[in-house]
JSON list of C-alpha atoms in Angstrom, two decimals:
[
{"chain": "H", "resi": 22, "resn": "PRO", "atom": "CA", "xyz": [-42.13, -59.34, 2.40]},
{"chain": "H", "resi": 23, "resn": "GLN", "atom": "CA", "xyz": [-41.54, -63.20, 3.21]},
{"chain": "H", "resi": 24, "resn": "GLY", "atom": "CA", "xyz": [-40.38, -64.28, -0.26]},
{"chain": "H", "resi": 25, "resn": "PRO", "atom": "CA", "xyz": [-40.54, -63.39, -3.66]},
{"chain": "H", "resi": 26, "resn": "ALA", "atom": "CA", "xyz": [-43.94, -62.95, -5.30]},
{"chain": "H", "resi": 27, "resn": "ARG", "atom": "CA", "xyz": [-45.48, -65.68, -7.26]},
{"chain": "H", "resi": 28, "resn": "GLY", "atom": "CA", "xyz": [-48.35, -67.09, -9.62]},
{"chain": "H", "resi": 29, "resn": "PRO", "atom": "CA", "xyz": [-50.69, -65.06, -11.94]},
{"chain": "H", "resi": 30, "resn": "TYR", "atom": "CA", "xyz": [-51.71, -62.84, -8.76]},
{"chain": "H", "resi": 31, "resn": "ARG", "atom": "CA", "xyz": [-48.14, -62.35, -7.58]},
{"chain": "H", "resi": 32, "resn": "GLU", "atom": "CA", "xyz": [-49.46, -63.68, -4.51]},
{"chain": "H", "resi": 33, "resn": "GLN", "atom": "CA", "xyz": [-46.76, -62.45, -1.66]},
{"chain": "H", "resi": 34, "resn": "ALA", "atom": "CA", "xyz": [-46.77, -63.52, 1.81]},
{"chain": "H", "resi": 35, "resn": "TRP", "atom": "CA", "xyz": [-46.05, -60.60, 4.19]},
{"chain": "H", "resi": 36, "resn": "ARG", "atom": "CA", "xyz": [-46.16, -60.05, 7.77]},
{"chain": "H", "resi": 37, "resn": "VAL", "atom": "CA", "xyz": [-47.12, -56.81, 9.39]},
{"chain": "H", "resi": 38, "resn": "PRO", "atom": "CA", "xyz": [-46.48, -55.63, 12.49]},
{"chain": "H", "resi": 39, "resn": "VAL", "atom": "CA", "xyz": [-48.86, -54.42, 14.65]},
{"chain": "H", "resi": 40, "resn": "PRO", "atom": "CA", "xyz": [-48.34, -52.39, 18.59]},
{"chain": "H", "resi": 41, "resn": "ASP", "atom": "CA", "xyz": [-49.87, -53.72, 21.09]},
{"chain": "H", "resi": 42, "resn": "ALA", "atom": "CA", "xyz": [-53.08, -51.39, 22.13]},
{"chain": "H", "resi": 43, "resn": "GLY", "atom": "CA", "xyz": [-52.11, -52.47, 25.68]},
{"chain": "H", "resi": 44, "resn": "GLY", "atom": "CA", "xyz": [-48.26, -51.69, 26.47]},
{"chain": "H", "resi": 45, "resn": "GLY", "atom": "CA", "xyz": [-47.26, -55.01, 25.16]},
{"chain": "H", "resi": 46, "resn": "PRO", "atom": "CA", "xyz": [-45.13, -56.77, 22.70]},
{"chain": "H", "resi": 47, "resn": "GLU", "atom": "CA", "xyz": [-45.81, -56.52, 19.16]},
{"chain": "H", "resi": 48, "resn": "ARG", "atom": "CA", "xyz": [-47.45, -58.66, 17.33]},
{"chain": "H", "resi": 49, "resn": "LEU", "atom": "CA", "xyz": [-46.74, -59.72, 13.78]},
{"chain": "H", "resi": 50, "resn": "LEU", "atom": "CA", "xyz": [-49.94, -60.17, 11.86]},
{"chain": "H", "resi": 51, "resn": "GLU", "atom": "CA", "xyz": [-49.20, -62.95, 8.06]},
{"chain": "H", "resi": 52, "resn": "ALA", "atom": "CA", "xyz": [-50.95, -61.53, 5.49]},
{"chain": "H", "resi": 53, "resn": "LEU", "atom": "CA", "xyz": [-51.22, -61.91, 1.84]},
{"chain": "H", "resi": 54, "resn": "LEU", "atom": "CA", "xyz": [-50.50, -59.36, -0.66]},
{"chain": "H", "resi": 55, "resn": "PHE", "atom": "CA", "xyz": [-51.58, -60.03, -4.18]},
{"chain": "H", "resi": 56, "resn": "ARG", "atom": "CA", "xyz": [-51.09, -57.11, -7.10]},
{"chain": "H", "resi": 57, "resn": "PRO", "atom": "CA", "xyz": [-51.73, -56.30, -10.54]},
{"chain": "H", "resi": 58, "resn": "PRO", "atom": "CA", "xyz": [-48.92, -56.21, -13.15]},
{"chain": "H", "resi": 59, "resn": "GLY", "atom": "CA", "xyz": [-46.36, -53.57, -13.48]},
{"chain": "H", "resi": 60, "resn": "GLU", "atom": "CA", "xyz": [-44.69, -51.90, -10.64]},
{"chain": "H", "resi": 61, "resn": "GLY", "atom": "CA", "xyz": [-46.63, -48.58, -10.46]},
{"chain": "H", "resi": 62, "resn": "ALA", "atom": "CA", "xyz": [-49.14, -47.47, -7.63]},
{"chain": "H", "resi": 63, "resn": "VAL", "atom": "CA", "xyz": [-52.54, -48.53, -7.38]},
{"chain": "H", "resi": 64, "resn": "PRO", "atom": "CA", "xyz": [-55.12, -48.66, -4.85]},
{"chain": "H", "resi": 65, "resn": "LEU", "atom": "CA", "xyz": [-55.12, -51.58, -2.40]},
{"chain": "H", "resi": 66, "resn": "VAL", "atom": "CA", "xyz": [-58.54, -53.38, -0.78]},
{"chain": "H", "resi": 67, "resn": "ILE", "atom": "CA", "xyz": [-58.36, -55.53, 2.55]},
{"chain": "H", "resi": 68, "resn": "LEU", "atom": "CA", "xyz": [-59.93, -58.22, 3.15]},
{"chain": "H", "resi": 69, "resn": "SER", "atom": "CA", "xyz": [-60.18, -58.89, 6.61]},
{"chain": "H", "resi": 70, "resn": "HIS", "atom": "CA", "xyz": [-61.60, -62.35, 7.58]},
{"chain": "H", "resi": 71, "resn": "GLY", "atom": "CA", "xyz": [-62.17, -62.03, 11.09]},
{"chain": "H", "resi": 72, "resn": "THR", "atom": "CA", "xyz": [-61.38, -64.83, 13.84]},
{"chain": "H", "resi": 73, "resn": "PRO", "atom": "CA", "xyz": [-63.48, -67.47, 14.51]},
{"chain": "H", "resi": 74, "resn": "ARG", "atom": "CA", "xyz": [-64.43, -67.59, 18.22]},
{"chain": "H", "resi": 75, "resn": "ARG", "atom": "CA", "xyz": [-63.60, -71.95, 19.19]},
{"chain": "H", "resi": 76, "resn": "PRO", "atom": "CA", "xyz": [-60.16, -72.29, 19.03]},
{"chain": "H", "resi": 77, "resn": "GLU", "atom": "CA", "xyz": [-59.94, -75.59, 16.83]},
{"chain": "H", "resi": 78, "resn": "GLU", "atom": "CA", "xyz": [-61.86, -73.70, 14.24]},
{"chain": "H", "resi": 79, "resn": "ARG", "atom": "CA", "xyz": [-58.53, -71.11, 13.91]},
{"chain": "H", "resi": 80, "resn": "ALA", "atom": "CA", "xyz": [-56.46, -74.19, 13.64]},
{"chain": "H", "resi": 81, "resn": "GLN", "atom": "CA", "xyz": [-58.37, -75.40, 10.70]},
{"chain": "H", "resi": 82, "resn": "MET", "atom": "CA", "xyz": [-58.14, -71.48, 8.63]},
{"chain": "H", "resi": 83, "resn": "ARG", "atom": "CA", "xyz": [-56.74, -71.69, 5.24]},
{"chain": "H", "resi": 84, "resn": "PRO", "atom": "CA", "xyz": [-53.79, -68.95, 4.43]},
{"chain": "H", "resi": 85, "resn": "HIS", "atom": "CA", "xyz": [-55.61, -68.96, 0.92]},
{"chain": "H", "resi": 86, "resn": "TRP", "atom": "CA", "xyz": [-59.07, -68.70, 1.45]},
{"chain": "H", "resi": 87, "resn": "ALA", "atom": "CA", "xyz": [-59.54, -65.04, -0.37]},
{"chain": "H", "resi": 88, "resn": "GLU", "atom": "CA", "xyz": [-57.86, -66.09, -3.64]},
{"chain": "H", "resi": 89, "resn": "ARG", "atom": "CA", "xyz": [-60.99, -65.86, -5.27]},
{"chain": "H", "resi": 90, "resn": "ALA", "atom": "CA", "xyz": [-61.64, -62.54, -4.44]},
{"chain": "H", "resi": 91, "resn": "ALA", "atom": "CA", "xyz": [-58.73, -61.13, -4.77]},
{"chain": "H", "resi": 92, "resn": "ALA", "atom": "CA", "xyz": [-58.36, -62.58, -8.24]},
{"chain": "H", "resi": 93, "resn": "PHE", "atom": "CA", "xyz": [-61.20, -60.33, -9.12]},
{"chain": "H", "resi": 94, "resn": "PHE", "atom": "CA", "xyz": [-60.11, -57.16, -7.79]},
{"chain": "H", "resi": 95, "resn": "VAL", "atom": "CA", "xyz": [-56.23, -57.68, -9.16]},
{"chain": "H", "resi": 96, "resn": "ALA", "atom": "CA", "xyz": [-58.11, -58.61, -12.79]},
{"chain": "H", "resi": 97, "resn": "GLU", "atom": "CA", "xyz": [-59.31, -54.56, -12.48]},
{"chain": "H", "resi": 98, "resn": "GLY", "atom": "CA", "xyz": [-56.30, -53.06, -11.23]},
{"chain": "H", "resi": 99, "resn": "TYR", "atom": "CA", "xyz": [-56.31, -53.53, -7.58]},
{"chain": "H", "resi": 100, "resn": "ALA", "atom": "CA", "xyz": [-53.48, -54.68, -5.30]},
{"chain": "H", "resi": 101, "resn": "VAL", "atom": "CA", "xyz": [-54.94, -56.97, -2.00]},
{"chain": "H", "resi": 102, "resn": "LEU", "atom": "CA", "xyz": [-54.12, -57.52, 1.23]},
{"chain": "H", "resi": 103, "resn": "ALA", "atom": "CA", "xyz": [-55.83, -60.40, 3.09]}
]
């Protein structure tokens, strides 16, 4: 985690280490974790946005693109990683 959970969906920034398939250096994927109330284990939904082909479109991506979908799943008792 990259700081405390905030807001009604307990949103928290994470950096997820991922090994490079070609043997290169490990990469850190930035993700947002949304969680329902409580501390017990809950099912996890992973929302993948993909990557735009054009670099100028990638620069315009915002981290909160998944908040509406995450709110739905959190209300149903799921954690969401986006």
